[in-house]
Coordinates of C-alpha atoms and ligand atoms in Angstrom, one line a residue:
M1 CA -25.9 18.7 7.6
A2 CA -28.1 16.9 5.1
I3 CA -26.4 13.7 4.0
K4 CA -27.2 12.4 0.5
E5 CA -26.5 8.8 -0.1
S6 CA -26.7 9.0 -3.8
A7 CA -24.6 11.9 -5.1
A8 CA -25.6 11.8 -8.7
S9 CA -27.1 15.2 -8.6
A10 CA -24.0 16.7 -7.0
V11 CA -21.7 15.4 -9.7
N12 CA -20.4 17.7 -12.4
A13 CA -19.0 16.7 -15.7
A14 CA -15.2 16.5 -15.2
P15 CA -12.7 17.8 -17.7
R16 CA -11.2 15.0 -19.7
Q17 CA -7.6 16.1 -19.6
L18 CA -6.6 15.7 -16.0
D19 CA -3.6 15.5 -13.7
A20 CA -4.7 12.3 -12.1
I21 CA -7.5 9.7 -12.5
I22 CA -8.6 7.7 -9.5
I23 CA -10.7 4.6 -10.0
G24 CA -13.2 3.8 -7.2
A25 CA -15.1 5.9 -4.6
G26 CA -14.6 4.0 -1.4
F27 CA -12.4 4.8 1.5
S28 CA -9.3 5.0 -0.6
G29 CA -10.7 6.9 -3.6
L30 CA -12.3 9.6 -1.4
Y31 CA -9.1 10.2 0.6
Q32 CA -6.9 10.1 -2.5
L33 CA -9.1 12.7 -4.2
H34 CA -8.9 15.0 -1.2
K35 CA -5.1 14.7 -1.0
L36 CA -4.4 15.3 -4.7
R37 CA -7.0 18.0 -5.2
D38 CA -6.8 19.8 -1.9
D39 CA -3.2 19.3 -0.8
L40 CA -1.4 19.2 -4.2
G41 CA -3.9 21.4 -6.1
L42 CA -4.2 18.8 -8.9
N43 CA -7.0 18.4 -11.3
A44 CA -8.2 15.0 -10.3
V45 CA -11.3 12.9 -10.9
V46 CA -12.8 9.8 -9.4
L47 CA -14.5 7.3 -11.7
E48 CA -17.0 5.1 -10.0
K49 CA -19.1 2.4 -11.6
A50 CA -21.8 2.5 -8.9
D51 CA -24.5 5.2 -8.6
G52 CA -23.3 6.1 -5.1
I53 CA -20.1 6.3 -3.1
G54 CA -19.0 3.6 -0.6
G55 CA -16.9 1.1 -2.6
T56 CA -17.1 -2.3 -0.8
W57 CA -19.9 -0.8 1.4
Y58 CA -21.9 0.2 -1.6
W59 CA -22.2 -3.4 -2.8
N60 CA -22.1 -5.4 0.4
R61 CA -25.7 -4.9 1.7
Y62 CA -26.5 -8.5 2.6
P63 CA -28.4 -9.2 5.8
G64 CA -26.0 -8.7 8.8
A65 CA -23.3 -7.0 6.7
R66 CA -21.2 -5.0 9.2
C67 CA -17.6 -4.2 9.8
D68 CA -15.3 -6.5 11.8
S69 CA -13.0 -3.7 13.0
E70 CA -14.5 -1.6 15.8
S71 CA -16.2 1.5 14.7
Y72 CA -14.1 4.0 16.6
Y73 CA -11.1 3.0 14.5
Y74 CA -12.7 1.9 11.3
C75 CA -12.6 5.4 10.0
Y76 CA -10.3 8.1 8.8
S77 CA -7.6 9.6 11.1
F78 CA -6.5 12.5 8.9
N79 CA -9.0 15.1 9.9
K80 CA -9.6 16.3 13.5
E81 CA -12.9 17.9 12.7
I82 CA -14.3 14.7 11.2
E83 CA -13.1 12.8 14.2
Q84 CA -14.8 15.2 16.6
E85 CA -18.0 15.6 14.7
W86 CA -18.9 12.1 13.8
S87 CA -20.2 9.5 16.2
W88 CA -20.9 5.8 15.6
S89 CA -24.0 4.2 17.1
E90 CA -22.6 0.6 17.4
R91 CA -19.4 -1.2 18.3
Y92 CA -19.4 -2.7 14.8
P93 CA -21.2 -0.4 12.3
E94 CA -23.7 -1.9 9.9
H95 CA -23.3 -1.2 6.2
P96 CA -25.8 1.7 6.0
E97 CA -24.0 3.6 8.8
I98 CA -20.6 3.2 7.0
R99 CA -22.1 4.6 3.8
K100 CA -23.6 7.4 5.8
Y101 CA -20.1 8.1 7.3
L102 CA -18.5 8.1 3.9
N103 CA -21.2 10.5 2.5
F104 CA -20.7 12.7 5.6
V105 CA -16.9 12.9 4.8
A106 CA -17.5 13.4 1.1
D107 CA -19.9 16.3 1.8
K108 CA -17.7 17.9 4.4
L109 CA -14.7 17.9 2.1
D110 CA -16.9 18.8 -1.0
L111 CA -15.6 15.8 -2.9
K112 CA -18.7 14.8 -4.8
R113 CA -18.2 17.5 -7.5
D114 CA -15.2 15.5 -8.7
I115 CA -16.7 12.1 -8.5
R116 CA -18.2 10.6 -11.7
L117 CA -20.8 8.0 -10.7
N118 CA -22.2 5.4 -13.0
T119 CA -18.9 5.5 -14.8
E120 CA -17.4 2.0 -15.3
V121 CA -13.8 1.7 -16.5
S122 CA -13.4 -0.7 -19.4
S123 CA -9.7 -0.2 -20.1
A124 CA -6.6 1.9 -19.2
V125 CA -3.7 2.3 -21.7
F126 CA -0.4 3.9 -21.2
D127 CA 1.3 6.1 -23.9
D128 CA 5.1 5.6 -23.5
T129 CA 6.0 8.7 -25.5
A130 CA 3.7 11.2 -23.7
N131 CA 3.7 9.4 -20.3
I132 CA 0.0 9.6 -20.2
W133 CA -2.7 7.1 -19.2
T134 CA -5.9 7.0 -21.2
V135 CA -8.9 5.5 -19.4
R136 CA -11.9 4.4 -21.4
T137 CA -15.3 3.8 -19.8
K138 CA -18.0 1.4 -20.7
S139 CA -20.1 4.2 -22.2
G140 CA -17.3 5.2 -24.5
E141 CA -15.9 8.3 -22.6
T142 CA -12.2 8.8 -22.3
F143 CA -10.1 10.5 -19.7
S144 CA -6.4 11.1 -19.7
A145 CA -3.8 12.0 -17.1
P146 CA -0.2 11.4 -16.3
F147 CA -1.2 9.5 -13.1
L148 CA -3.6 6.6 -12.7
I149 CA -4.5 5.4 -9.2
T150 CA -6.6 2.4 -8.6
A151 CA -8.7 2.6 -5.5
V152 CA -10.8 -0.5 -6.4
G153 CA -10.6 -2.4 -3.1
C154 CA -9.4 -5.8 -2.4
L155 CA -12.7 -7.6 -2.1
S156 CA -14.8 -6.2 -4.9
T157 CA -14.9 -8.9 -7.6
A158 CA -17.6 -11.3 -6.6
N159 CA -16.8 -15.0 -7.0
V160 CA -20.0 -16.8 -8.2
P161 CA -19.0 -20.4 -8.6
E162 CA -19.8 -22.1 -11.8
M163 CA -22.5 -24.5 -10.8
K164 CA -24.3 -26.7 -13.3
G165 CA -27.9 -25.8 -13.8
L166 CA -27.9 -22.4 -12.1
E167 CA -29.6 -20.9 -15.2
T168 CA -32.5 -23.3 -14.7
F169 CA -33.2 -22.2 -11.2
E170 CA -36.8 -20.9 -11.0
G171 CA -36.3 -19.0 -7.8
Q172 CA -34.0 -16.0 -7.1
W173 CA -30.3 -16.1 -6.5
Y174 CA -28.0 -13.4 -5.2
H175 CA -24.3 -13.0 -4.4
T176 CA -23.7 -11.2 -1.1
G177 CA -21.2 -8.8 -2.7
L178 CA -23.7 -7.6 -5.3
W179 CA -26.7 -7.3 -3.1
P180 CA -29.8 -5.6 -4.4
Q181 CA -30.1 -2.0 -3.2
D182 CA -33.7 -2.5 -2.0
G183 CA -32.8 -5.7 -0.1
V184 CA -34.4 -9.1 -0.4
N185 CA -37.6 -10.2 1.3
F186 CA -37.0 -13.6 2.9
A187 CA -40.4 -13.8 4.6
G188 CA -42.0 -17.2 4.1
K189 CA -39.2 -18.4 1.8
R190 CA -36.9 -21.4 1.9
V191 CA -33.4 -20.2 1.5
G192 CA -30.2 -22.0 0.7
Q193 CA -26.9 -20.3 1.6
I194 CA -23.7 -21.5 0.1
G195 CA -20.5 -20.4 2.0
T196 CA -19.5 -20.1 5.6
G197 CA -16.7 -17.4 5.5
S198 CA -17.0 -14.1 7.3
T199 CA -19.9 -13.1 5.1
G200 CA -21.9 -16.3 5.5
I201 CA -21.3 -16.3 9.2
Q202 CA -22.7 -12.8 9.5
A203 CA -25.6 -13.5 7.1
A204 CA -27.0 -16.9 8.4
P205 CA -28.3 -15.7 11.8
V206 CA -30.2 -12.8 10.2
I207 CA -31.6 -14.8 7.3
A208 CA -32.7 -17.6 9.7
E209 CA -34.7 -15.0 11.6
Q210 CA -36.4 -13.7 8.5
A211 CA -36.9 -16.8 6.4
R212 CA -39.3 -19.7 6.7
H213 CA -36.3 -22.1 6.5
L214 CA -32.6 -21.8 5.9
T215 CA -30.3 -24.5 4.6
V216 CA -26.6 -23.8 5.0
F217 CA -24.3 -25.6 2.6
Q218 CA -20.9 -25.8 4.2
R219 CA -17.8 -26.8 2.4
T220 CA -15.2 -25.9 5.1
A221 CA -16.1 -25.5 8.8
N222 CA -14.9 -22.2 10.3
Y223 CA -13.8 -20.8 13.6
S224 CA -15.7 -17.7 14.8
I225 CA -15.4 -15.4 17.8
P226 CA -18.5 -13.6 19.1
A227 CA -18.4 -10.0 18.1
R228 CA -20.3 -8.8 21.3
N229 CA -21.8 -6.0 19.3
G230 CA -23.7 -3.4 21.1
P231 CA -24.5 0.3 21.3
V232 CA -21.8 2.9 21.6
T233 CA -22.5 5.1 24.7
A234 CA -22.1 8.8 25.0
E235 CA -19.3 8.1 27.5
D236 CA -17.5 5.8 24.9
V237 CA -17.8 8.6 22.3
R238 CA -16.3 11.2 24.7
H239 CA -13.5 8.9 25.7
T240 CA -12.6 8.1 22.1
R241 CA -12.7 11.7 21.0
E242 CA -10.4 12.7 23.9
N243 CA -7.9 9.8 23.1
Y244 CA -7.7 9.8 19.3
D245 CA -4.0 10.7 19.2
E246 CA -3.1 7.7 21.3
I247 CA -5.6 5.4 19.4
W248 CA -3.9 6.2 16.1
R249 CA -0.4 6.0 17.5
L250 CA -1.2 2.5 18.8
A251 CA -2.9 1.5 15.5
R252 CA 0.1 2.5 13.4
A253 CA 2.6 0.9 15.8
G254 CA 1.1 -2.5 15.5
T255 CA 1.0 -5.5 13.2
N256 CA -2.6 -5.2 11.9
G257 CA -3.5 -1.5 12.2
H258 CA -5.7 -2.1 15.2
P259 CA -5.2 0.1 18.3
F260 CA -4.3 -2.7 20.7
T261 CA -1.1 -4.6 21.3
I262 CA -0.5 -8.3 20.8
S263 CA 0.5 -10.0 24.0
T264 CA 4.3 -10.6 24.3
Q265 CA 3.6 -13.8 26.1
S266 CA 3.8 -17.2 24.4
A267 CA 0.7 -19.4 24.7
L268 CA 3.1 -22.2 25.7
S269 CA 4.8 -20.3 28.5
V270 CA 1.8 -20.4 30.9
S271 CA -0.1 -23.1 32.7
E272 CA -3.1 -24.7 31.1
A273 CA -5.4 -23.0 33.7
E274 CA -3.9 -19.6 33.1
R275 CA -4.1 -20.0 29.3
Q276 CA -7.8 -21.1 29.5
G277 CA -8.5 -18.0 31.7
I278 CA -6.9 -15.7 29.2
Y279 CA -8.8 -17.2 26.3
E280 CA -12.0 -17.1 28.3
K281 CA -11.6 -13.4 29.0
A282 CA -10.8 -12.7 25.3
W283 CA -13.8 -14.8 24.3
E284 CA -16.1 -12.8 26.6
R285 CA -14.6 -9.5 25.3
G286 CA -15.2 -10.7 21.7
G287 CA -13.9 -9.5 18.4
L288 CA -10.6 -9.8 16.4
R289 CA -8.6 -9.0 19.5
F290 CA -8.9 -12.7 20.5
R291 CA -6.1 -13.3 18.1
A292 CA -3.8 -11.0 20.2
S293 CA -4.2 -13.2 23.4
F294 CA -0.7 -14.6 22.9
S295 CA 2.4 -13.6 20.9
D296 CA 2.7 -16.8 18.9
V297 CA -0.8 -17.9 17.9
L298 CA 0.1 -17.2 14.3
Q299 CA 3.7 -18.3 14.5
N300 CA 3.9 -21.5 16.3
A301 CA 1.7 -24.5 15.4
D302 CA 1.6 -25.8 19.0
A303 CA 0.5 -22.4 20.3
N304 CA -2.0 -22.1 17.5
L305 CA -3.4 -25.5 18.5
T306 CA -4.3 -24.2 22.0
A307 CA -6.4 -21.4 20.5
S308 CA -8.0 -23.7 17.9
D309 CA -8.8 -26.3 20.7
F310 CA -10.4 -23.6 22.8
L311 CA -12.6 -22.4 20.0
R312 CA -13.6 -26.0 19.0
S313 CA -14.7 -26.6 22.6
K314 CA -16.8 -23.5 22.4
I315 CA -18.7 -24.7 19.3
K316 CA -19.5 -27.9 21.3
E317 CA -20.7 -25.9 24.2
V318 CA -23.0 -23.7 22.1
V319 CA -24.5 -26.2 19.6
K320 CA -26.9 -28.5 21.3
D321 CA -26.9 -31.4 18.8
P322 CA -23.5 -33.1 19.1
A323 CA -23.6 -34.4 15.5
I324 CA -24.2 -30.8 14.1
A325 CA -21.5 -29.4 16.5
E326 CA -19.1 -31.9 15.1
M327 CA -19.9 -30.9 11.5
L328 CA -19.4 -27.3 12.4
T329 CA -16.0 -27.9 14.0
P330 CA -13.0 -27.1 11.8
Y331 CA -10.1 -29.6 11.8
D332 CA -8.4 -28.8 8.5
H333 CA -6.8 -25.5 9.4
G334 CA -5.6 -23.7 12.5
F335 CA -7.4 -20.7 14.0
A336 CA -6.7 -17.4 12.1
T337 CA -4.7 -19.0 9.3
K338 CA -7.7 -18.1 7.3
R339 CA -9.3 -14.7 7.9
P340 CA -11.1 -15.2 11.3
P341 CA -14.8 -14.3 11.2
I342 CA -16.6 -12.7 14.1
D343 CA -20.2 -13.3 14.6
S344 CA -23.5 -12.4 16.3
G345 CA -25.1 -15.7 17.1
Y346 CA -23.7 -17.9 14.3
F347 CA -23.4 -21.2 16.1
E348 CA -26.6 -20.6 18.1
T349 CA -28.4 -20.4 14.7
F350 CA -27.9 -24.1 14.3
N351 CA -30.1 -24.7 17.4
R352 CA -33.1 -23.3 15.6
D353 CA -35.8 -25.6 14.3
N354 CA -35.9 -23.8 10.9
V355 CA -32.1 -24.3 10.1
L356 CA -30.4 -27.2 8.5
L357 CA -26.7 -27.7 8.0
V358 CA -25.5 -29.7 4.9
D359 CA -21.8 -30.8 4.7
I360 CA -21.1 -30.6 1.0
K361 CA -17.8 -32.3 1.4
A362 CA -19.7 -35.4 2.6
E363 CA -22.5 -34.9 0.0
P364 CA -21.2 -32.6 -2.8
I365 CA -23.5 -30.4 -4.8
V366 CA -24.2 -32.1 -8.1
E367 CA -26.3 -29.4 -9.7
I368 CA -28.8 -26.6 -9.2
T369 CA -32.2 -27.7 -10.4
P370 CA -35.3 -25.6 -11.2
R371 CA -36.5 -26.1 -7.7
G372 CA -33.4 -26.1 -5.6
I373 CA -30.0 -27.8 -5.0
R374 CA -29.3 -31.4 -5.6
T375 CA -26.4 -33.1 -3.8
T376 CA -25.2 -36.6 -4.2
K377 CA -27.7 -37.6 -1.4
Q378 CA -30.9 -35.6 -2.0
Q379 CA -32.7 -32.6 -3.5
Y380 CA -33.2 -29.5 -1.3
E381 CA -36.2 -27.5 -2.3
L382 CA -35.4 -23.7 -2.3
D383 CA -37.0 -20.4 -3.2
I384 CA -33.8 -18.3 -2.9
I385 CA -30.1 -19.2 -3.1
V386 CA -27.6 -16.9 -1.5
F387 CA -24.0 -17.2 -2.7
A388 CA -21.8 -16.1 0.2
T389 CA -18.9 -17.5 -1.8
G390 CA -16.4 -14.7 -1.5
F391 CA -14.3 -12.8 -4.0
D392 CA -11.6 -13.0 -6.5
A393 CA -9.6 -11.2 -3.9
L394 CA -6.8 -8.6 -4.4
T395 CA -5.9 -9.2 -8.0
G396 CA -9.4 -9.7 -9.5
P397 CA -10.4 -6.0 -9.3
L398 CA -7.1 -4.9 -10.8
V399 CA -6.9 -7.4 -13.6
N400 CA -10.5 -6.7 -14.6
L401 CA -9.7 -3.1 -15.4
N402 CA -8.0 -4.3 -18.5
I403 CA -4.8 -2.4 -18.0
S404 CA -2.0 -2.1 -20.7
G405 CA 1.2 -0.5 -19.7
S406 CA 4.6 0.2 -21.3
D407 CA 5.0 -1.4 -24.8
G408 CA 1.5 -2.8 -24.5
A409 CA 2.3 -5.1 -21.6
R410 CA -1.0 -6.3 -20.1
L411 CA -1.4 -6.6 -16.4
K412 CA -3.4 -9.8 -16.8
D413 CA -0.4 -11.5 -18.5
E414 CA 2.3 -10.0 -16.3
W415 CA 0.4 -11.4 -13.2
S416 CA -0.6 -14.7 -14.8
A417 CA 1.6 -16.6 -12.3
G418 CA 0.6 -14.4 -9.4
P419 CA 0.9 -10.7 -8.7
R420 CA 4.3 -9.0 -8.9
T421 CA 4.6 -5.7 -7.2
Y422 CA 7.1 -3.5 -5.6
L423 CA 5.7 -2.6 -2.1
G424 CA 2.2 -3.4 -3.4
L425 CA 2.3 0.1 -4.8
Q426 CA 3.6 -0.4 -8.4
S427 CA 4.3 -3.0 -10.9
P428 CA 7.1 -3.0 -13.5
K429 CA 6.0 -2.0 -17.0
F430 CA 3.1 0.1 -15.6
P431 CA 4.7 3.5 -15.0
N432 CA 2.8 6.2 -13.1
L433 CA 0.2 3.6 -12.0
F434 CA -0.3 3.3 -8.3
T435 CA -2.4 0.6 -6.6
I436 CA -3.8 1.5 -3.3
T437 CA -3.7 -1.5 -1.0
G438 CA -2.4 -3.6 -3.9
P439 CA -1.2 -7.2 -3.5
G440 CA 2.2 -7.2 -1.7
S441 CA 1.1 -4.6 0.8
P442 CA -0.5 -5.4 4.3
S443 CA -4.0 -4.5 3.0
V444 CA -6.5 -7.2 4.1
L445 CA -4.3 -8.3 7.0
C446 CA -4.9 -4.8 8.4
N447 CA -7.6 -2.5 9.6
M448 CA -8.3 -1.2 6.1
P449 CA -8.6 2.6 6.7
I450 CA -5.2 2.7 8.3
A451 CA -3.6 0.8 5.5
I452 CA -5.4 3.0 3.0
E453 CA -4.3 6.2 4.6
Q454 CA -0.6 5.1 4.6
H455 CA -0.8 4.3 0.9
V456 CA -2.5 7.5 -0.1
D457 CA -0.1 9.6 1.9
W458 CA 2.9 7.8 0.3
I459 CA 1.5 8.1 -3.2
T460 CA 0.7 11.8 -2.7
E461 CA 4.2 12.6 -1.4
C462 CA 5.7 10.7 -4.2
I463 CA 3.7 12.7 -6.8
R464 CA 4.6 15.9 -4.9
A465 CA 8.3 15.0 -5.0
M466 CA 8.1 14.1 -8.7
R467 CA 6.6 17.4 -9.6
A468 CA 9.0 19.3 -7.4
N469 CA 11.9 17.6 -9.2
G470 CA 10.5 17.8 -12.7
H471 CA 10.0 14.1 -13.0
M472 CA 7.4 12.9 -15.5
R473 CA 7.6 9.1 -14.9
I474 CA 8.1 6.6 -12.1
E475 CA 8.3 2.9 -12.6
A476 CA 9.2 0.0 -10.3
D477 CA 12.4 -1.8 -11.2
A478 CA 12.1 -5.4 -12.2
D479 CA 14.9 -6.3 -9.8
S480 CA 13.5 -4.5 -6.7
T481 CA 10.1 -6.1 -7.6
E482 CA 11.6 -9.6 -7.6
K483 CA 13.2 -8.9 -4.2
W484 CA 10.0 -7.6 -2.8
V485 CA 8.0 -10.6 -4.0
A486 CA 10.6 -12.9 -2.4
H487 CA 10.3 -10.8 0.8
V488 CA 6.5 -11.1 0.8
N489 CA 6.8 -14.9 0.5
E490 CA 9.4 -14.9 3.3
A491 CA 7.2 -12.8 5.6
A492 CA 4.2 -15.2 4.9
D493 CA 6.4 -18.2 5.5
A494 CA 7.5 -16.9 8.9
T495 CA 3.8 -17.3 10.0
L496 CA 1.3 -20.1 9.8
L497 CA -0.8 -18.2 7.3
P498 CA 0.2 -20.1 4.1
M499 CA -0.9 -23.4 5.8
A500 CA -4.6 -22.9 5.3
S501 CA -4.9 -24.5 1.9
S502 CA -8.4 -23.2 1.1
S503 CA -7.6 -19.6 2.0
W504 CA -8.5 -16.6 -0.3
Y505 CA -5.2 -15.0 0.9
L506 CA -3.7 -17.7 -1.4
G507 CA -6.2 -17.3 -4.2
A508 CA -7.3 -20.9 -3.4
N509 CA -11.0 -20.1 -3.5
V510 CA -11.0 -19.3 -7.2
P511 CA -10.6 -22.3 -9.5
G512 CA -7.5 -21.8 -11.7
K513 CA -6.1 -18.9 -9.8
P514 CA -2.3 -19.2 -9.0
R515 CA -1.6 -20.2 -5.4
V516 CA 0.5 -17.3 -4.2
F517 CA 0.2 -15.7 -0.8
M518 CA -0.8 -12.2 -1.7
P519 CA -0.9 -9.7 1.2
Y520 CA 2.3 -8.7 3.1
A521 CA 2.4 -10.4 6.4
G522 CA 5.5 -8.7 7.8
G523 CA 3.4 -6.3 9.9
F524 CA 2.0 -2.8 9.3
A525 CA 4.6 -0.8 11.3
R526 CA 7.5 -2.6 9.6
Y527 CA 5.9 -2.1 6.2
T528 CA 5.4 1.6 6.8
A529 CA 9.0 2.0 7.9
I530 CA 10.2 0.3 4.7
C531 CA 8.0 2.6 2.5
D532 CA 9.2 5.7 4.4
D533 CA 12.8 4.6 4.0
V534 CA 12.3 4.1 0.2
A535 CA 10.8 7.6 -0.1
Q536 CA 13.6 9.2 2.0
S537 CA 16.3 7.5 -0.1
G538 CA 14.9 9.3 -3.2
Y539 CA 12.6 6.4 -4.2
R540 CA 15.1 3.5 -4.2
G541 CA 14.0 0.7 -6.4
F542 CA 12.0 2.9 -8.7
A543 CA 13.2 4.4 -12.0
L544 CA 12.5 8.1 -12.2
S545 CA 12.8 10.2 -15.3
Ligands
LIG601 P1 -14.7 -16.2 1.9 O1 -14.0 -16.0 3.2 O2 -13.8 -16.5 0.8 O3 -15.7 -17.4 2.1 C1 -16.4 -18.0 1.1 C2 -17.1 -19.2 1.5 O4 -17.8 -19.8 0.4 C3 -16.2 -20.3 2.1 O5 -16.9 -20.9 3.1 C4 -16.0 -21.1 0.9 O6 -15.6 -22.5 1.2 C5 -17.3 -21.1 0.2 N1 -17.2 -21.4 -1.2 C6 -16.5 -20.8 -2.2 N2 -16.7 -21.4 -3.4 C7 -17.5 -22.4 -3.1 C8 -18.1 -23.4 -4.0 N3 -17.8 -23.5 -5.3 N4 -18.9 -24.3 -3.4 C9 -19.2 -24.3 -2.1 N5 -18.7 -23.4 -1.3 C10 -17.9 -22.5 -1.8 O7 -15.6 -15.0 1.5 P2 -16.4 -14.0 2.5 O8 -17.3 -13.2 1.6 O9 -17.1 -14.8 3.5 O10 -15.3 -13.1 3.2 C11 -14.4 -12.4 2.4 C12 -13.8 -11.3 3.3 O11 -14.7 -10.2 3.3 C13 -13.6 -11.7 4.7 O12 -12.6 -12.5 5.0 C14 -13.5 -10.3 5.3 O13 -12.2 -9.8 5.1 C15 -14.4 -9.5 4.5 P3 -14.0 -22.9 1.4 O14 -13.6 -22.3 2.7 O15 -13.3 -22.2 0.2 O16 -14.0 -24.3 1.3

């Protein structure tokens, strides 16, 4: 089958009066369109601001951008044919391959005819009398429907820090989450990279290979586990295809939507030698599974310290210059209390002659100058600046849609002290608006496609039940929302996650953003059971009319 990455030619003009409007054509929007259109028979449209499908993977094309979940389960589970026909080439797929996969799915399910590309939403307004959402686009078009579903992703609003003098810079600058489609030519260039989160850790080794010189400006040192990426063999593909039922069962039964179990053994229950042996094996195997080595790495500070110490010692083993190794070693937070990166040669990069590390806590950036970056100590001459500075996560993409609900309530105001949702699916005063992987759901703590499918299935069944029962309107109760927000906090407080003060899970990376732990940390299986129970009870906690 021919796969077209840009689907503009395949897109028809959608009718403007619809049954449902979906915003975003990534993993969530595509599946939601399929469910509403092909299972419920609704007249639905996807509005997408980019000129291709892919969502997060449309925009994140920076060097080294690849998935941190393994390819065999970073995909849809709802369609046996897709499972059996598609094969991944690498253990961790790179961004073009993920876009190719999503285009394959969209073509196979004939989704593109109901996707409007180059269509950026500028506002969404609810009419209380008619129970209708009207969505306006930047180009002035309007679409209306009883149901509005946001499929805008959790990490899609780029955080470009306000830095004095950026407008004077005479070279080029880019944010990793808004990467040019044609790529960036680093050959012969002096590059400055700001940021050492998952993105910066993926990008630095690749940029260092391509550029004349790379300066990494690090604010917070980070842990990282080797990804151990490599090709997927024909035998791997066969094994995966034969075992998909069990793979998905395991993924749904777990805490993070990954098809492996977390050890039931405490890190403190074994001898030092045994513990080191277990960590060593997990390190050699690589990837996010390292986190599952013991039951309490994220629950008990002493257990966490054993993992953090192990990873600190690895940095010192890999990085040849002890002073640089020390700068790269995190002390301010425990392993995995911030999203743990995985890498392909990150620490090794600092052994290269063309790479320099600058600790911007010790020498803060003062300004960007026409020729580079000036810190309190010196000027760094640069041709290109790469901002690997993350996202206004979870709430940013929703608030930016400019949503007005019942009685003109604005989502931006309602969430000014932090997001308030019931199950991460709805927010009071915003009837018939569903947020796929919204704040208050497991979302970013999970393998995303699994979290997305669970939300889409739940929303679809909810709309099906409403139509069957003649209901026109569903709205989260204020009271059930308050209780859910309290439960989300309680679930986070039962872990070490809120302790990382600079974490984007808390909104701490964006100046002025309220510090609220946003994703649901109670575990994916537990969350699914709660959602199922709410549905079976006739949508307890929601007002239906
Ligand atoms: P992250 O994880 O938010 O990392 C952003 C990095 O940029 C991090 O090192 C930040 O330091 C740094 N940063 C942010 N703002 C600044 C300013 N103003 N000055 C200097 N340094 C700054 O984003 P990523 O894109 O790496 O990853 C996001 C998620 O995408 C990832 O977790 C995966 O789920 C996929 P800080 O740590 O805040 O001190």
